[in-house]
Amino acid sequence: MAGYGVKLVRKVSSTRAFAKVAPHVIPAFDRTVHRLTRGKVLPSARMLPGVILTARGARSGLPRRTPLACMPEDGGTWILIGSNFGRPGHPVWTTNLLKHPEAGISWRGRDIDVRARLLEGAEREAAWAAVLAFWPPYATYQSRVDREIRLFRLQRR
């Protein structure tokens, strides 16, 4: 994406209007296109790298598929950011990972078994700094909520 395009997307994604509309539109669209293309296309990944997380529901134990932006790390790990678009309350997928950390992701058309670990303390602080350098609008999301945005590191199993 060209420099101006990135700046525009960052600006738009930081707005309250985006936070209201995006959670209802982007995940449904991503899930549909991802399914129809057999895992080859994830539209929101044009903006940010993304995965489809498959985690068991905290209460039901049933598989739940959630398209998510992620920050890939050197060494084959990923950071998932529980921003919930700067809305109150932790996203449900974070509760699912806390209860059932063994999960799977679809990454660039490949299914990968992963284990999720909630980051805390100095490790979280370092990851948060990297996340903000990677996608600055997360700072806006954090400023809108009283909760600390959860960060998870996914590692291959």
Coordinates of N, CA and C in Angstrom, one line a residue:
M1 N 0.8 -1.2 0.0 CA 0.0 0.0 0.0 C 0.9 1.2 0.0
A2 N 0.6 2.2 -0.8 CA 1.4 3.4 -0.9 C 1.3 4.2 0.4
G3 N 2.3 5.0 0.7 CA 2.4 5.8 1.9 C 1.2 6.6 2.2
Y4 N 0.6 7.3 1.3 CA -0.6 8.1 1.5 C -1.8 7.1 1.9
G5 N -1.8 6.0 1.2 CA -2.9 5.0 1.5 C -2.8 4.5 2.9
V6 N -1.6 4.2 3.3 CA -1.5 3.7 4.7 C -1.9 4.8 5.7
K7 N -1.5 6.0 5.5 CA -1.9 7.1 6.4 C -3.4 7.2 6.4
L8 N -4.0 7.2 5.3 CA -5.5 7.3 5.2 C -6.2 6.2 6.0
V9 N -5.7 4.9 5.7 CA -6.3 3.8 6.4 C -6.1 3.9 7.9
R10 N -4.9 4.3 8.4 CA -4.7 4.5 9.8 C -5.6 5.5 10.4
K11 N -5.8 6.6 9.7 CA -6.7 7.7 10.2 C -8.1 7.2 10.3
V12 N -8.6 6.6 9.2 CA -10.0 6.1 9.2 C -10.2 5.0 10.3
S13 N -9.2 4.1 10.4 CA -9.4 3.0 11.4 C -9.3 3.5 12.8
S14 N -8.9 4.7 13.0 CA -8.9 5.3 14.4 C -10.2 6.0 14.8
T15 N -11.1 6.1 13.9 CA -12.3 6.9 14.1 C -13.3 6.0 14.9
R16 N -14.2 6.7 15.6 CA -15.2 6.0 16.4 C -16.3 5.4 15.4
A17 N -16.5 6.0 14.3 CA -17.4 5.5 13.3 C -16.9 4.1 12.8
F18 N -15.6 4.0 12.5 CA -15.0 2.8 12.1 C -15.2 1.7 13.2
A19 N -15.0 2.1 14.4 CA -15.1 1.2 15.6 C -16.6 0.7 15.7
K20 N -17.5 1.5 15.3 CA -18.9 1.1 15.4 C -19.3 0.1 14.3
V21 N -18.8 0.4 13.0 CA -19.2 -0.4 11.9 C -18.4 -1.6 11.6
A22 N -17.1 -1.4 11.7 CA -16.1 -2.5 11.3 C -16.4 -3.8 12.0
P23 N -16.7 -3.9 13.3 CA -16.8 -5.2 13.9 C -18.0 -6.0 13.4
H24 N -18.9 -5.3 12.8 CA -20.1 -6.0 12.2 C -19.9 -6.4 10.7
V25 N -19.0 -5.7 10.1 CA -18.8 -5.9 8.6 C -17.6 -6.7 8.3
I26 N -16.5 -6.3 8.8 CA -15.2 -6.9 8.4 C -15.1 -8.4 8.7
P27 N -15.4 -8.8 10.0 CA -15.2 -10.3 10.2 C -16.1 -11.2 9.4
A28 N -17.4 -10.8 9.2 CA -18.3 -11.6 8.4 C -17.8 -11.7 6.9
F29 N -17.4 -10.5 6.4 CA -16.9 -10.5 5.0 C -15.6 -11.4 4.9
D30 N -14.7 -11.2 5.9 CA -13.5 -12.0 5.9 C -13.8 -13.5 5.9
R31 N -14.7 -13.9 6.9 CA -15.0 -15.4 7.0 C -15.6 -15.9 5.7
T32 N -16.5 -15.2 5.1 CA -17.1 -15.6 3.8 C -16.1 -15.8 2.7
V33 N -15.3 -14.7 2.5 CA -14.3 -14.8 1.4 C -13.3 -15.9 1.6
H34 N -12.8 -16.0 2.9 CA -11.8 -17.0 3.3 C -12.4 -18.4 3.0
R35 N -13.7 -18.6 3.3 CA -14.3 -20.0 3.1 C -14.4 -20.2 1.6
L36 N -14.9 -19.2 0.9 CA -15.1 -19.4 -0.6 C -13.8 -19.6 -1.4
T37 N -12.7 -19.1 -0.9 CA -11.5 -19.2 -1.6 C -10.6 -20.3 -1.0
R38 N -11.2 -21.1 -0.1 CA -10.5 -22.2 0.6 C -9.3 -21.8 1.3
G39 N -9.4 -20.6 2.0 CA -8.3 -20.2 2.8 C -7.2 -19.4 2.1
K40 N -7.4 -19.1 0.8 CA -6.4 -18.4 0.0 C -6.5 -16.9 0.1
V41 N -7.7 -16.3 0.4 CA -7.8 -14.9 0.5 C -8.5 -14.4 1.8
L42 N -7.9 -13.4 2.4 CA -8.4 -12.8 3.6 C -8.4 -11.3 3.3
P43 N -9.6 -10.7 2.9 CA -9.6 -9.3 2.5 C -9.0 -8.3 3.4
S44 N -9.2 -8.4 4.7 CA -8.7 -7.4 5.6 C -7.1 -7.5 5.7
A45 N -6.5 -8.6 5.3 CA -5.1 -8.7 5.3 C -4.4 -7.8 4.3
R46 N -5.2 -7.1 3.4 CA -4.7 -6.1 2.5 C -4.2 -4.9 3.3
M47 N -4.9 -4.7 4.5 CA -4.6 -3.6 5.4 C -3.5 -4.0 6.4
L48 N -3.7 -5.1 7.0 CA -2.8 -5.6 8.1 C -2.7 -7.1 7.9
P49 N -1.6 -7.7 8.2 CA -1.5 -9.2 8.2 C -2.6 -9.8 9.0
G50 N -3.2 -10.9 8.6 CA -4.3 -11.5 9.3 C -4.3 -13.0 9.3
V51 N -5.0 -13.5 10.3 CA -5.2 -14.9 10.4 C -6.7 -15.2 10.7
I52 N -7.1 -16.4 10.5 CA -8.3 -16.9 10.9 C -8.0 -17.8 12.1
L53 N -8.4 -17.4 13.3 CA -8.2 -18.1 14.5 C -9.3 -19.1 14.7
T54 N -9.0 -20.3 15.0 CA -10.0 -21.3 15.4 C -9.7 -21.7 16.8
A55 N -10.6 -21.3 17.7 CA -10.4 -21.6 19.2 C -11.7 -22.2 19.7
R56 N -11.6 -23.0 20.7 CA -12.8 -23.6 21.3 C -13.5 -22.5 22.2
G57 N -14.8 -22.5 22.1 CA -15.5 -21.6 22.9 C -15.3 -21.8 24.4
A58 N -15.2 -20.8 25.2 CA -14.9 -20.9 26.6 C -16.0 -21.7 27.4
R59 N -17.2 -21.5 27.0 CA -18.3 -22.2 27.7 C -18.8 -23.4 26.9
S60 N -18.9 -23.3 25.6 CA -19.5 -24.3 24.7 C -18.5 -25.4 24.4
G61 N -17.2 -25.0 24.3 CA -16.2 -26.0 23.8 C -16.2 -26.2 22.3
L62 N -17.2 -25.5 21.6 CA -17.3 -25.7 20.2 C -16.3 -24.8 19.4
P63 N -15.8 -25.2 18.2 CA -14.8 -24.4 17.5 C -15.5 -23.1 17.1
R64 N -14.7 -22.0 17.3 CA -15.1 -20.6 16.9 C -14.1 -20.1 15.9
R65 N -14.5 -19.6 14.8 CA -13.6 -19.1 13.8 C -13.7 -17.6 13.8
T66 N -12.6 -16.9 14.0 CA -12.5 -15.5 14.1 C -11.4 -14.9 13.2
P67 N -11.7 -14.0 12.2 CA -10.7 -13.4 11.5 C -10.1 -12.3 12.3
L68 N -8.8 -12.2 12.4 CA -8.1 -11.2 13.2 C -6.8 -10.7 12.6
A69 N -6.6 -9.4 12.8 CA -5.3 -8.8 12.4 C -4.3 -9.4 13.4
C70 N -3.1 -9.5 12.9 CA -2.0 -10.0 13.7 C -0.7 -9.3 13.4
M71 N 0.3 -9.4 14.3 CA 1.6 -8.9 14.0 C 2.5 -10.1 14.0
P72 N 3.0 -10.5 12.7 CA 3.9 -11.7 12.7 C 5.3 -11.2 13.3
E73 N 5.9 -12.2 13.9 CA 7.2 -11.9 14.5 C 8.3 -12.8 13.9
D74 N 9.5 -12.3 13.9 CA 10.6 -13.1 13.4 C 10.6 -14.4 14.3
G75 N 10.9 -15.5 13.6 CA 10.9 -16.8 14.4 C 9.7 -17.6 14.3
G76 N 8.7 -17.1 13.5 CA 7.5 -17.8 13.3 C 6.4 -17.8 14.4
T77 N 6.4 -16.7 15.1 CA 5.3 -16.5 16.1 C 4.4 -15.3 15.6
W78 N 3.3 -15.2 16.3 CA 2.4 -14.1 15.9 C 1.9 -13.5 17.2
I79 N 1.6 -12.2 17.2 CA 1.0 -11.5 18.3 C -0.5 -11.2 17.8
L80 N -1.4 -11.5 18.7 CA -2.8 -11.2 18.5 C -3.1 -10.1 19.5
I81 N -3.9 -9.1 19.0 CA -4.2 -7.9 19.8 C -5.7 -7.8 20.1
G82 N -6.1 -7.9 21.3 CA -7.5 -7.9 21.7 C -8.1 -6.5 21.8
S83 N -7.9 -5.8 20.8 CA -8.4 -4.3 20.8 C -9.9 -4.2 20.8
N84 N -10.6 -5.1 20.2 CA -12.0 -4.9 20.0 C -12.4 -3.6 19.4
F85 N -11.5 -3.1 18.5 CA -11.7 -1.8 17.8 C -11.9 -0.7 18.8
G86 N -11.3 -0.8 20.0 CA -11.4 0.3 21.0 C -12.8 0.4 21.6
R87 N -13.5 -0.7 21.6 CA -14.8 -0.8 22.3 C -14.7 -1.4 23.7
P88 N -15.6 -1.1 24.6 CA -15.5 -1.6 25.9 C -15.6 -3.1 25.9
G89 N -15.0 -3.8 26.9 CA -15.1 -5.2 27.0 C -14.0 -5.9 26.1
H90 N -13.5 -7.0 26.7 CA -12.5 -7.8 25.9 C -13.3 -8.6 24.9
P91 N -12.7 -8.7 23.7 CA -13.3 -9.5 22.7 C -13.5 -11.0 23.2
V92 N -14.5 -11.7 22.7 CA -14.8 -13.0 23.2 C -13.7 -14.0 22.9
W93 N -13.0 -13.8 21.7 CA -12.0 -14.7 21.4 C -10.9 -14.7 22.4
T94 N -10.6 -13.6 23.1 CA -9.6 -13.6 24.1 C -9.9 -14.5 25.3
T95 N -11.2 -14.5 25.7 CA -11.7 -15.3 26.8 C -11.6 -16.8 26.4
N96 N -11.9 -17.1 25.1 CA -11.7 -18.4 24.6 C -10.3 -18.9 24.7
L97 N -9.3 -18.1 24.3 CA -7.9 -18.5 24.4 C -7.4 -18.6 25.8
L98 N -8.0 -17.8 26.8 CA -7.6 -18.0 28.2 C -8.0 -19.3 28.7
K99 N -9.2 -19.8 28.3 CA -9.7 -21.0 28.8 C -9.1 -22.2 28.0
H100 N -9.0 -22.0 26.7 CA -8.5 -23.1 25.8 C -7.3 -22.6 24.9
P101 N -6.1 -22.5 25.4 CA -5.0 -22.0 24.7 C -4.5 -22.8 23.5
E102 N -4.9 -24.0 23.4 CA -4.6 -24.8 22.2 C -5.6 -24.4 21.1
A103 N -5.0 -23.9 20.0 CA -5.9 -23.4 18.9 C -5.3 -23.7 17.6
G104 N -5.9 -23.1 16.6 CA -5.3 -23.2 15.2 C -5.5 -21.9 14.5
I105 N -4.6 -21.7 13.5 CA -4.8 -20.5 12.7 C -4.7 -20.9 11.2
S106 N -5.3 -20.1 10.4 CA -5.1 -20.2 9.0 C -4.2 -19.0 8.6
W107 N -3.0 -19.3 8.2 CA -2.0 -18.2 7.9 C -1.6 -18.4 6.4
R108 N -1.9 -17.4 5.6 CA -1.5 -17.4 4.2 C -1.9 -18.8 3.5
G109 N -3.1 -19.2 3.9 CA -3.6 -20.4 3.2 C -3.2 -21.7 3.8
R110 N -2.4 -21.7 4.9 CA -1.9 -22.9 5.6 C -2.5 -23.0 7.0
D111 N -3.0 -24.2 7.4 CA -3.5 -24.4 8.7 C -2.3 -24.8 9.6
I112 N -2.2 -24.1 10.8 CA -1.1 -24.3 11.7 C -1.7 -24.4 13.1
D113 N -1.3 -25.5 13.8 CA -1.7 -25.6 15.2 C -0.8 -24.7 16.1
V114 N -1.4 -24.0 17.0 CA -0.7 -23.1 17.8 C -1.1 -23.2 19.3
R115 N -0.3 -22.7 20.1 CA -0.6 -22.5 21.6 C -0.5 -21.0 21.8
A116 N -1.6 -20.5 22.5 CA -1.6 -19.0 22.8 C -1.2 -18.8 24.2
R117 N -0.5 -17.7 24.4 CA 0.0 -17.4 25.8 C -0.3 -15.9 26.0
L118 N -1.1 -15.5 27.0 CA -1.3 -14.1 27.4 C 0.0 -13.5 27.8
L119 N 0.3 -12.3 27.3 CA 1.5 -11.6 27.6 C 1.3 -10.7 28.8
E120 N 2.2 -10.7 29.7 CA 2.1 -9.9 30.9 C 3.4 -9.2 31.3
G121 N 3.4 -8.2 32.1 CA 4.6 -7.6 32.6 C 5.5 -7.0 31.6
A122 N 6.8 -7.2 31.8 CA 7.8 -6.6 30.8 C 7.6 -7.2 29.4
E123 N 7.3 -8.4 29.4 CA 7.1 -9.1 28.0 C 6.0 -8.4 27.3
R124 N 4.9 -8.1 28.0 CA 3.8 -7.4 27.3 C 4.2 -6.0 26.9
E125 N 4.9 -5.3 27.8 CA 5.3 -3.9 27.5 C 6.1 -3.9 26.2
A126 N 7.1 -4.8 26.1 CA 7.9 -4.9 24.9 C 7.1 -5.2 23.7
A127 N 6.2 -6.1 23.8 CA 5.3 -6.5 22.7 C 4.4 -5.3 22.3
W128 N 3.9 -4.6 23.3 CA 3.0 -3.5 23.1 C 3.7 -2.4 22.3
A129 N 4.9 -2.1 22.7 CA 5.8 -1.1 22.0 C 5.9 -1.5 20.5
A130 N 6.2 -2.8 20.3 CA 6.3 -3.3 18.9 C 5.0 -3.2 18.1
V131 N 3.9 -3.5 18.8 CA 2.6 -3.4 18.2 C 2.3 -1.9 17.8
L132 N 2.6 -1.0 18.6 CA 2.3 0.4 18.3 C 3.2 0.9 17.2
A133 N 4.4 0.4 17.1 CA 5.3 0.8 16.0 C 4.7 0.2 14.7
F134 N 4.2 -1.0 14.8 CA 3.6 -1.7 13.7 C 2.3 -1.1 13.1
W135 N 1.4 -0.7 14.1 CA 0.1 -0.1 13.7 C -0.3 0.9 14.8
P136 N 0.1 2.1 14.6 CA -0.2 3.2 15.6 C -1.6 3.3 16.1
P137 N -2.7 3.1 15.2 CA -4.0 3.2 15.7 C -4.4 2.4 17.0
Y138 N -3.6 1.4 17.3 CA -3.9 0.7 18.5 C -3.8 1.6 19.8
A139 N -3.0 2.6 19.7 CA -2.9 3.6 20.8 C -4.2 4.3 21.0
T140 N -4.9 4.6 19.9 CA -6.2 5.3 20.0 C -7.2 4.3 20.6
Y141 N -7.2 3.1 20.2 CA -8.1 2.1 20.8 C -7.9 2.0 22.3
Q142 N -6.6 1.9 22.7 CA -6.3 1.8 24.1 C -6.8 3.0 24.9
S143 N -6.7 4.2 24.3 CA -7.1 5.4 25.0 C -8.6 5.5 25.2
R144 N -9.4 4.7 24.5 CA -10.8 4.8 24.6 C -11.4 3.8 25.6
V145 N -10.6 2.9 26.2 CA -11.1 1.9 27.1 C -10.3 2.0 28.4
D146 N -11.0 1.5 29.5 CA -10.3 1.5 30.8 C -9.5 0.2 31.0
R147 N -9.9 -0.9 30.2 CA -9.2 -2.2 30.3 C -7.9 -2.1 29.6
E148 N -7.0 -3.0 30.0 CA -5.7 -3.2 29.3 C -6.0 -4.1 28.2
I149 N -5.6 -3.7 26.9 CA -5.8 -4.5 25.8 C -5.0 -5.8 25.9
R150 N -5.6 -6.9 25.8 CA -4.9 -8.2 25.9 C -4.0 -8.5 24.7
L151 N -2.8 -9.0 24.9 CA -1.9 -9.4 23.8 C -1.6 -10.9 24.1
F152 N -1.7 -11.6 23.0 CA -1.3 -13.1 23.0 C -0.2 -13.3 22.0
R153 N 0.7 -14.2 22.4 CA 1.7 -14.7 21.5 C 1.3 -16.1 21.1
L154 N 1.2 -16.3 19.8 CA 0.9 -17.7 19.3 C 2.2 -18.3 18.9
Q155 N 2.4 -19.6 19.3 CA 3.6 -20.3 19.0 C 3.1 -21.7 18.4
R156 N 3.8 -22.1 17.4 CA 3.5 -23.4 16.7 C 3.6 -24.5 17.8
R157 N 2.7 -25.5 17.6 CA 2.7 -26.7 18.5 C 3.4 -27.8 17.7

